mmCIF file of C-alpha atoms in Angstrom:
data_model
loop_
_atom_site.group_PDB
_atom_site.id
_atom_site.type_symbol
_atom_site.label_atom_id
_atom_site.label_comp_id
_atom_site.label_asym_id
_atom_site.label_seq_id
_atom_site.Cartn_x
_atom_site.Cartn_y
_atom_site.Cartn_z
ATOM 1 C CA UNK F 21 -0.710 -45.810 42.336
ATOM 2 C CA UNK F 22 -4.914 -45.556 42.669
ATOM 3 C CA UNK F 23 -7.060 -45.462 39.562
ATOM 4 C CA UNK F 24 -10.571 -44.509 39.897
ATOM 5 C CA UNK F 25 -12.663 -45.710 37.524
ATOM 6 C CA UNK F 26 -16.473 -44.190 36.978
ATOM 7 C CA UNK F 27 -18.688 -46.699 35.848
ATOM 8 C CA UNK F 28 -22.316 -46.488 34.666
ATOM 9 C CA UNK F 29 -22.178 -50.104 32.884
ATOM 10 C CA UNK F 30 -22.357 -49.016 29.239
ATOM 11 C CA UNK F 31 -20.278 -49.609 26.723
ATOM 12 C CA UNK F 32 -18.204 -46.280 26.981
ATOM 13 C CA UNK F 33 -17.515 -47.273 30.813
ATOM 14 C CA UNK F 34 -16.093 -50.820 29.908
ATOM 15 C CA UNK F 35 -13.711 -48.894 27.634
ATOM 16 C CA UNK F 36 -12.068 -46.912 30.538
ATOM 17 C CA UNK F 37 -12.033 -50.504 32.372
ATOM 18 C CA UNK F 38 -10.213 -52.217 29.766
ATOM 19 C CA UNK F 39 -7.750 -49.201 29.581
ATOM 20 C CA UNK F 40 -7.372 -48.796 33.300
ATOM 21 C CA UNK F 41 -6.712 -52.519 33.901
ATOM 22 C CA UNK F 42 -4.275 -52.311 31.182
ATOM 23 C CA UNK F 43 -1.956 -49.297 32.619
ATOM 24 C CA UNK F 44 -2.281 -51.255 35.681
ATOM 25 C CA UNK F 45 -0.862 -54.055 34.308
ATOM 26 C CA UNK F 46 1.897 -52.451 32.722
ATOM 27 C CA UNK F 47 3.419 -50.330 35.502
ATOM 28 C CA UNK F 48 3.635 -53.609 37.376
ATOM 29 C CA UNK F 49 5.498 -55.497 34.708
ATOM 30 C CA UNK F 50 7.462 -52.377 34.023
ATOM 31 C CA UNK F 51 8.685 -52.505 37.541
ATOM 32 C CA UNK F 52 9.014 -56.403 38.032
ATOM 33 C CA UNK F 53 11.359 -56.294 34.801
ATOM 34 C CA UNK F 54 13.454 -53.710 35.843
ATOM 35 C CA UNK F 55 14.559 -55.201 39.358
ATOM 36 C CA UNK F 56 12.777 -58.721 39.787
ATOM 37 C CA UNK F 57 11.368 -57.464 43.161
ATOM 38 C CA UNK F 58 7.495 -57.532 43.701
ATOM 39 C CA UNK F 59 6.031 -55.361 41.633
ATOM 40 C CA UNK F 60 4.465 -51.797 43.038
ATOM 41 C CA UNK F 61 0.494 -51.894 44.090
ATOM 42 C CA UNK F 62 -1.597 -50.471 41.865
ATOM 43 C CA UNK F 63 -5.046 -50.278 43.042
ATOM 44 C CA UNK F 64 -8.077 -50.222 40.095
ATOM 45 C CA UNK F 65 -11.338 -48.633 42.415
ATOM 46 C CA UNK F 66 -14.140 -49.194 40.217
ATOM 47 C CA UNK F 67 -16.872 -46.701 41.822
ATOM 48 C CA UNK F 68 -20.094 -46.142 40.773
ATOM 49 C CA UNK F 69 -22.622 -43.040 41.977
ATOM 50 C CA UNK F 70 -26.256 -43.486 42.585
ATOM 51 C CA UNK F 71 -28.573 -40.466 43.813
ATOM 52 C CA UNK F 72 -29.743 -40.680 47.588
ATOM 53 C CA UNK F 73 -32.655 -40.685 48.582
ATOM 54 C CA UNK F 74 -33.288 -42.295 45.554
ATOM 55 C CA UNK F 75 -36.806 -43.338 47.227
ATOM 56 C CA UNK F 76 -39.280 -41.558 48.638
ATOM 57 C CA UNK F 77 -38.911 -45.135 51.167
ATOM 58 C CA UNK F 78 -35.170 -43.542 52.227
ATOM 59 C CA UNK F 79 -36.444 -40.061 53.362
ATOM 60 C CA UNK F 80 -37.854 -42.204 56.137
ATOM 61 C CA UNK F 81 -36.715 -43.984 59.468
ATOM 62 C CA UNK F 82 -35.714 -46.623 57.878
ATOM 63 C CA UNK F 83 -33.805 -44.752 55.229
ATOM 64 C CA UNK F 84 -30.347 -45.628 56.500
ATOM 65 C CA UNK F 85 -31.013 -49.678 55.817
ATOM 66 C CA UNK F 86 -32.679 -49.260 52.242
ATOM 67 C CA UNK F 87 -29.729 -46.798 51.250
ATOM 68 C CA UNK F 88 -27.133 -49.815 52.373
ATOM 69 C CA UNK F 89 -29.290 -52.545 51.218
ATOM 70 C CA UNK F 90 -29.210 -50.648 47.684
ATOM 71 C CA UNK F 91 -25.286 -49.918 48.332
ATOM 72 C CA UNK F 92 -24.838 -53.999 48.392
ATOM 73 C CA UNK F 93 -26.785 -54.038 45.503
ATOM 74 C CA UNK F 94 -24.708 -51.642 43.079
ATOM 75 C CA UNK F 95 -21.429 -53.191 44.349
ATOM 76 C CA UNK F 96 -23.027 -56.638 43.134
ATOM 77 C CA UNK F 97 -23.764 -55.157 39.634
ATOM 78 C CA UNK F 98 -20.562 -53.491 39.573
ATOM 79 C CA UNK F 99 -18.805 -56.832 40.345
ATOM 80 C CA UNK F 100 -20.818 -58.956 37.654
ATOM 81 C CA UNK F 101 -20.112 -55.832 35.343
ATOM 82 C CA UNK F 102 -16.432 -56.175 35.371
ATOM 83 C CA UNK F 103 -16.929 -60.049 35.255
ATOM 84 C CA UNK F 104 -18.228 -59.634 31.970
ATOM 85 C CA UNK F 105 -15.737 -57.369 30.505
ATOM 86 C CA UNK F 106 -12.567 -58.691 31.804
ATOM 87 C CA UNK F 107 -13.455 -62.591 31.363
ATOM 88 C CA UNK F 108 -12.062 -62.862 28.151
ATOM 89 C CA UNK F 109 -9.480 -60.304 28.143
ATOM 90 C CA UNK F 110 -8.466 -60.372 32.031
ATOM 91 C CA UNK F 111 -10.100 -62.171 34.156
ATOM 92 C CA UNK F 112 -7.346 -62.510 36.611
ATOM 93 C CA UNK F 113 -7.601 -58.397 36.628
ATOM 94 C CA UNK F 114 -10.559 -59.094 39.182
ATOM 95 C CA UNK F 115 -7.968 -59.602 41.803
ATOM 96 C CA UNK F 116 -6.450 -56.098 41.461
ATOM 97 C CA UNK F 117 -10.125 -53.959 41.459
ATOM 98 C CA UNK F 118 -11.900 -52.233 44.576
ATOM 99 C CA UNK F 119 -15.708 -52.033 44.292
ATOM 100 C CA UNK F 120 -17.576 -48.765 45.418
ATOM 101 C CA UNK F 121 -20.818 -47.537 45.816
ATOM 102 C CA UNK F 122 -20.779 -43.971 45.968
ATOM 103 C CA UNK F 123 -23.987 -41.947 46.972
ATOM 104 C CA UNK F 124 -24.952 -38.551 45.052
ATOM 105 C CA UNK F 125 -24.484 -37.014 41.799
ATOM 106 C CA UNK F 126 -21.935 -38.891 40.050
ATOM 107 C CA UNK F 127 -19.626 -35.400 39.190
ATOM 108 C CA UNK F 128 -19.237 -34.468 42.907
ATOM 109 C CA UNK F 129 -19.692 -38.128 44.270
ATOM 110 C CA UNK F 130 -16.113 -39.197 42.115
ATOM 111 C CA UNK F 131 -14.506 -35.510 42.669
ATOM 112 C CA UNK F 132 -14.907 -35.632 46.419
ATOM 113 C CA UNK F 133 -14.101 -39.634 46.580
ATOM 114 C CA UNK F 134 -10.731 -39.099 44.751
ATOM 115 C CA UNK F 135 -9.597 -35.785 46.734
ATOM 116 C CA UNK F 136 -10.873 -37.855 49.977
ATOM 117 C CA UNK F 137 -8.608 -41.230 48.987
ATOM 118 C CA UNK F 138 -5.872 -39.587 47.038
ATOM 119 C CA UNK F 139 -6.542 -40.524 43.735
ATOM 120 C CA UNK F 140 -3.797 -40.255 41.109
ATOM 121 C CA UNK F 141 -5.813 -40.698 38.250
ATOM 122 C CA UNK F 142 -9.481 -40.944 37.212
ATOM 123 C CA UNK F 143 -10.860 -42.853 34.400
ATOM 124 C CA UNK F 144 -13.708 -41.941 32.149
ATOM 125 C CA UNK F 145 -14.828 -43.413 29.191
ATOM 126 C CA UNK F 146 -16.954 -41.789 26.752
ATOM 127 C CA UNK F 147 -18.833 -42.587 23.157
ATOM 128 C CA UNK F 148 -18.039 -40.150 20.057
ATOM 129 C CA UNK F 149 -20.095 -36.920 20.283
ATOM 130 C CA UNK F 150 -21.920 -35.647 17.558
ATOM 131 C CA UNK F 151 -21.707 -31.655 16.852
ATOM 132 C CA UNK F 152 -24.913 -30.312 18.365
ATOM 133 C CA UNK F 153 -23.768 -32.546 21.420
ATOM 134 C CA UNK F 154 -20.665 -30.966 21.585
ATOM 135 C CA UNK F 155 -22.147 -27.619 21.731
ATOM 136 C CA UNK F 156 -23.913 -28.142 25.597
ATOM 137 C CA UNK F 157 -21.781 -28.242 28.814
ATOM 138 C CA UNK F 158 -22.665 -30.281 31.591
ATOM 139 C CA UNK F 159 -21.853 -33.955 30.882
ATOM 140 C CA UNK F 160 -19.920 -35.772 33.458
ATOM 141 C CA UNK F 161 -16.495 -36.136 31.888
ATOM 142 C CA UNK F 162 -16.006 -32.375 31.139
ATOM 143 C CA UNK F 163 -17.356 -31.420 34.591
ATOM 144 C CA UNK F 164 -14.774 -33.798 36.412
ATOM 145 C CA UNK F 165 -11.563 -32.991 33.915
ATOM 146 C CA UNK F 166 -12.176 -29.370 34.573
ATOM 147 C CA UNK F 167 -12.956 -29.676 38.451
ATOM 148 C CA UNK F 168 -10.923 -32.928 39.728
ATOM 149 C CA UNK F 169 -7.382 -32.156 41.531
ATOM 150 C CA UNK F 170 -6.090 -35.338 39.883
ATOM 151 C CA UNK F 171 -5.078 -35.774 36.425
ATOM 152 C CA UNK F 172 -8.092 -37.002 34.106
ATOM 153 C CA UNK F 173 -8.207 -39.593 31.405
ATOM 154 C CA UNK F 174 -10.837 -39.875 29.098
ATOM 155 C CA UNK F 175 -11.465 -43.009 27.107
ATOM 156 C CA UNK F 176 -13.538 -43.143 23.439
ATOM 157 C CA UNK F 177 -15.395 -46.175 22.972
ATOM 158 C CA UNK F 178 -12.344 -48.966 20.708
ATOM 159 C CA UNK F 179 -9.326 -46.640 21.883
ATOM 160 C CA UNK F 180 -8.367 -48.657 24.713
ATOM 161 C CA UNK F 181 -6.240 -51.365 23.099
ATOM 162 C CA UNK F 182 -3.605 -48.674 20.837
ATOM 163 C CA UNK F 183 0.084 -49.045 22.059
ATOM 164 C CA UNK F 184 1.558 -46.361 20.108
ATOM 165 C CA UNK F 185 3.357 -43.578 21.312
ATOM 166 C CA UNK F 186 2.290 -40.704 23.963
ATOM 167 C CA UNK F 187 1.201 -38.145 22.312
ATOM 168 C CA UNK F 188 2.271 -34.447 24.167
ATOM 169 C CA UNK F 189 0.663 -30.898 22.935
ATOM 170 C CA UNK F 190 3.219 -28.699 24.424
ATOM 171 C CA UNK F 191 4.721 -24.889 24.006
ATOM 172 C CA UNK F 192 7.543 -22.498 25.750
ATOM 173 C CA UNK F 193 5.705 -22.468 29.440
ATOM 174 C CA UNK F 194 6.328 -24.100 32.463
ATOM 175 C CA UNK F 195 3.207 -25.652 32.152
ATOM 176 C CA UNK F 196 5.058 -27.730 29.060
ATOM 177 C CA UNK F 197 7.653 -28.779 31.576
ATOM 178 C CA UNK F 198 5.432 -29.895 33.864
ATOM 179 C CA UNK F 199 3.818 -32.027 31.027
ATOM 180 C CA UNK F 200 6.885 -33.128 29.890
ATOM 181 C CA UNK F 201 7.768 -34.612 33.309
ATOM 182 C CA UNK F 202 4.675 -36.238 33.476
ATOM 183 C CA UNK F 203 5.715 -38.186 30.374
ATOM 184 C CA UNK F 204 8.678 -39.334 31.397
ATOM 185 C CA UNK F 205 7.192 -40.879 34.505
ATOM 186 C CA UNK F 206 4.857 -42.779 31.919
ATOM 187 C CA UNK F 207 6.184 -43.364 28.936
ATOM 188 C CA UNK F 208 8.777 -46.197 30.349
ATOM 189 C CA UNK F 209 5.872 -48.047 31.348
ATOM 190 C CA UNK F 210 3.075 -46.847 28.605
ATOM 191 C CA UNK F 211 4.961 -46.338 25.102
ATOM 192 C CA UNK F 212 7.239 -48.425 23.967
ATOM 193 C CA UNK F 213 7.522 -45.915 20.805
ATOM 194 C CA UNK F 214 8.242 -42.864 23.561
ATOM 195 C CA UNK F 215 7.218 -39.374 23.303
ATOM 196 C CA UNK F 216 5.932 -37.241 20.680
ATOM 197 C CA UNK F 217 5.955 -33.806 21.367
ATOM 198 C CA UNK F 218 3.419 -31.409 19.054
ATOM 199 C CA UNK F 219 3.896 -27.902 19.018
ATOM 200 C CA UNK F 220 1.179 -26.446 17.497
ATOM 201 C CA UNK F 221 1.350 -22.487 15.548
ATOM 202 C CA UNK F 222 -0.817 -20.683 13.726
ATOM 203 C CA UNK F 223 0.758 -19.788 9.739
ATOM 204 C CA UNK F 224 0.483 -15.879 11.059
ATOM 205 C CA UNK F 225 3.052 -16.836 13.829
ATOM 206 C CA UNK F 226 5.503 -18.497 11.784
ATOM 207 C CA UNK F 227 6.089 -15.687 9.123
ATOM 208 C CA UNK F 228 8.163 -12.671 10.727
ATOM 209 C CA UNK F 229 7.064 -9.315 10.254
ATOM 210 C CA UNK F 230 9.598 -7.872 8.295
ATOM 211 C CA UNK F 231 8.996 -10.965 5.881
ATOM 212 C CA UNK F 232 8.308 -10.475 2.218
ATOM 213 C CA UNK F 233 5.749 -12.492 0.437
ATOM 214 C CA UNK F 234 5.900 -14.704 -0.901
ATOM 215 C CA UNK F 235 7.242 -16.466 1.791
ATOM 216 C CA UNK F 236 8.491 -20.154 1.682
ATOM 217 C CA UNK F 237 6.799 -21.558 3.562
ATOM 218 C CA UNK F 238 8.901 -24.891 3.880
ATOM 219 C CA UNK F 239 11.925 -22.644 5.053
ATOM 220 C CA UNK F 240 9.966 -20.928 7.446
ATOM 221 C CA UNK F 241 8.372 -24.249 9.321
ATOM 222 C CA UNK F 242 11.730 -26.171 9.009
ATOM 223 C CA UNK F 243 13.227 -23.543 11.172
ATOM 224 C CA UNK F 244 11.074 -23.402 13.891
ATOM 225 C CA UNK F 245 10.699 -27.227 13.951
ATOM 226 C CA UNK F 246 14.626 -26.888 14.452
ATOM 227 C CA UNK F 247 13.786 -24.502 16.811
ATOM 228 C CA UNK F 248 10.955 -26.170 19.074
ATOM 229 C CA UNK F 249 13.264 -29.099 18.925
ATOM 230 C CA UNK F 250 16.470 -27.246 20.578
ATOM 231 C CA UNK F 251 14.149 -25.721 23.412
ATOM 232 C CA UNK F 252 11.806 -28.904 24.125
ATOM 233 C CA UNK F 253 12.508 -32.213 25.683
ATOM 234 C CA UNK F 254 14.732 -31.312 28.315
ATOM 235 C CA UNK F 255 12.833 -32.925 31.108
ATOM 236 C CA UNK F 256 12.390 -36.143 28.548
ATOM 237 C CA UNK F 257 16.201 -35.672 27.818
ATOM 238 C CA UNK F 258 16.827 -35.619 31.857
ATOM 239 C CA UNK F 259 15.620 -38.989 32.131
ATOM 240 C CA UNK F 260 16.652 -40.297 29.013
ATOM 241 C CA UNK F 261 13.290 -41.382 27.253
ATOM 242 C CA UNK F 262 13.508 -41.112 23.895
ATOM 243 C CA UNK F 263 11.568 -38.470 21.789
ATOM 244 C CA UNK F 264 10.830 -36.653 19.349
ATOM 245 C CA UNK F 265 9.098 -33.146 17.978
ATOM 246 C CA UNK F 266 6.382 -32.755 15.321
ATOM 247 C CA UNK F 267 5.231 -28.939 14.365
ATOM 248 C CA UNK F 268 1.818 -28.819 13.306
ATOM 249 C CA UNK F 269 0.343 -25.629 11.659
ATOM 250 C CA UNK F 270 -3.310 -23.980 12.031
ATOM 251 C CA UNK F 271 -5.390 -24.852 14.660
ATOM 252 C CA UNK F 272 -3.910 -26.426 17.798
ATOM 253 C CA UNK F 273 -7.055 -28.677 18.306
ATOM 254 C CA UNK F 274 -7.236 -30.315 15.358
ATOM 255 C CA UNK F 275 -3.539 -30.569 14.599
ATOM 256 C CA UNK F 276 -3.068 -32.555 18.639
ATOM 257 C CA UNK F 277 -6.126 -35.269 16.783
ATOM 258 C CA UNK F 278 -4.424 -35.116 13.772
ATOM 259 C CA UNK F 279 -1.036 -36.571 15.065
ATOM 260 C CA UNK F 280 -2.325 -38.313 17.513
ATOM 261 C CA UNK F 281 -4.205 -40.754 14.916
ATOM 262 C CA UNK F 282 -1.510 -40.401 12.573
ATOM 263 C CA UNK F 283 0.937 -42.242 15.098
ATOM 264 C CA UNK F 284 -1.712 -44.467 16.861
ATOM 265 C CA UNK F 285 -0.877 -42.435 20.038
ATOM 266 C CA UNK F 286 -1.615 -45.148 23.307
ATOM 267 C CA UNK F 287 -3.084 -41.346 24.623
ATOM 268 C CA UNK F 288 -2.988 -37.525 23.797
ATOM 269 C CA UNK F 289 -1.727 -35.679 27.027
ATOM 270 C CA UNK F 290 -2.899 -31.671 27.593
ATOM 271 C CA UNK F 291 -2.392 -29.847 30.155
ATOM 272 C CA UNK F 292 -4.957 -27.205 31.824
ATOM 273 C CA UNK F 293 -2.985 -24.006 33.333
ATOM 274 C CA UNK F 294 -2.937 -20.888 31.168
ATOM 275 C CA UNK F 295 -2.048 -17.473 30.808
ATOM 276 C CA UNK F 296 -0.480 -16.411 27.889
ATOM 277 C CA UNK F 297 -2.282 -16.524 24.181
ATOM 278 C CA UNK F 298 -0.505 -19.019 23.183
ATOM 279 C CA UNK F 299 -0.910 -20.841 26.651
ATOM 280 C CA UNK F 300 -5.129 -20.617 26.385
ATOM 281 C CA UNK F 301 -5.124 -22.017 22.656
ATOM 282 C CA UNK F 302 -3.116 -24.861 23.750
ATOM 283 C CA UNK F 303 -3.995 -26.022 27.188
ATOM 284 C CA UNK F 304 -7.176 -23.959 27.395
ATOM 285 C CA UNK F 305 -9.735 -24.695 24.752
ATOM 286 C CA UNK F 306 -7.881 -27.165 23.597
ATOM 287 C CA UNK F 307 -8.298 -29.367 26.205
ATOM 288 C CA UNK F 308 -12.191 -29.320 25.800
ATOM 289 C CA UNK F 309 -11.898 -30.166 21.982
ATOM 290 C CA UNK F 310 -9.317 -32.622 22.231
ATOM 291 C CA UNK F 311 -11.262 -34.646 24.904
ATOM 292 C CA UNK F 312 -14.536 -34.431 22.666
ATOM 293 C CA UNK F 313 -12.817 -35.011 19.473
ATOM 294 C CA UNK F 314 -9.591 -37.429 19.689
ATOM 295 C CA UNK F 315 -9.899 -41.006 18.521
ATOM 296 C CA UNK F 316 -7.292 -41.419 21.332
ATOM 297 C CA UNK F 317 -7.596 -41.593 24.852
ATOM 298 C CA UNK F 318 -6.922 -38.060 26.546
ATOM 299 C CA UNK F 319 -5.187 -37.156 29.807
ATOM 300 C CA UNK F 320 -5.660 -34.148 31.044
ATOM 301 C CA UNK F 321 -2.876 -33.062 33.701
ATOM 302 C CA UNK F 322 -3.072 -30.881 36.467
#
């Protein structure tokens, strides 16, 4: 398994350290408890991008040494970076971490160094938006989580330590399957408390057209959590991680945060594929408010 984790040395990027050393950790004790063997190699890159020619100097013949010595120099800061975050939490952490220097923008530099090494997962962290910030495209954790072929996990500044459950917004689709299996992969290493699946309906959905009103509305939500219950889970059920469903009314964005603080949710997992309505207000949308609103860590799947 290879993290990547994009580093800029502020406090947001220590928070996707800390939470990338800690899955690391995890899915090797996971493994060494289960058959005493050596546990799997999971490699922690910790890669940060600066722009060349940074210097007029570069553009020159000598370009090629000044671009390597300043190469040495962010692997050095990178190192003494993760020094200071992992001394009193990790240090031994050190051992499992790759240093790189990447060269370029840091959205294309980390997209085309995670397609080029086979990433499985890259690591963001990011601080809590406020809502004209929110409002402008651009930044570097949206641009990778809707352009990386790898899933995406994005890290709010004091998330990283939670070890609740894994929180799931899912619906009907295959896309929910997909998530589903993706869950089950993690959750024996990552959640102790399993899976909580959220399906997420508007109050217009849940009241059936030939439906008088007043309407209980009780009644109504009881039998579709009955419902979502029956049809989800079968690809947690397949490989017997336990689970369970939570339906959440109005809007799906809010509702995904909602649960996901309620239960202390280790992350909130989204997917990205859509196609139907119900599909684009789920994995759609919600993926972009999710990742600049959850109190939770949020991985996006592909």
């Amino acid at each position: 398994m290879r993290l990547l984790v994009g580093v800029d040395e502020t406090e947001q990027s220590a928070a996707a350290l800390r939470w990338a050393v800690a899955l690391a950790r995890d899915v090797q004790h996971t493994a060494q408890r289960r058959d005493g063997l050596t546990p799997p190699a999971v490699q922690v890159v910790v890669a940060q991008a600066w722009m060349y020619p940074a210097l007029p100097l570069m553009a020159n013949s000598g370009g090629a040494a000044e671009a390597e010595s300043m190469d040495a120099k962010v692997l050095l800061s990178l190192r003494h970076f993760a020094e200071r975050i992992l001394e009193s939490a990790d240090p031994t952490a050190l051992s499992m971490l790759d240093f790189v220097a990447l060269r370029g923008k840091a959205t294309a530099a980390l997209i085309q160094y995670a397609e080029a090494r086979h990433v499985d997962l890259i690591v963001l962290g990011t601080r809590r938006l406020d809502a004209v910030e929110r409002r402008f495209p651009g930044s570097v954790g949206r641009t990778i989580t809707e352009q990386a072929h790898c899933d995406v996990v994005i890290v709010p500044i004091g998330s990283e330590a939670r070890r609740g459950p894994i929180v799931v917004g899912v619906d009907s689709s295959e896309d929910s399957r997909l998530l589903e299996t993706r869950a089950a992969q993690l959750a024996p290493s990552l959640s102790r408390d399993g899976v909580v699946l959220v399906h997420c309906s508007n109050y217009g959905s849940l009241v059936p057209s030939n439906a008088g009103l007043p309407i209980a509305f009780a009644e109504i939500s009881g039998d579709l959590s009955s419902r979502v219950s029956e049809t989800l889970g079968s690809g947690l059920r397949a490989h017997g991680i336990h689970y369970r469903t939570v339906l959440t009314v109005g809007d799906p964005g809010r509702g995904l945060c909602n649960v996901a603080d309620n239960e202390r949710a280790r992350f909130l997992m989204v997917g990205t594929h859509s196609e139907s309505t119900l599909k684009r207000m789920l994995f759609g949308g919600v993926g972009s408010y999710v990742t600049g609103h959850a109190h939770v860590p949020v991985m996006v799947v592909r």
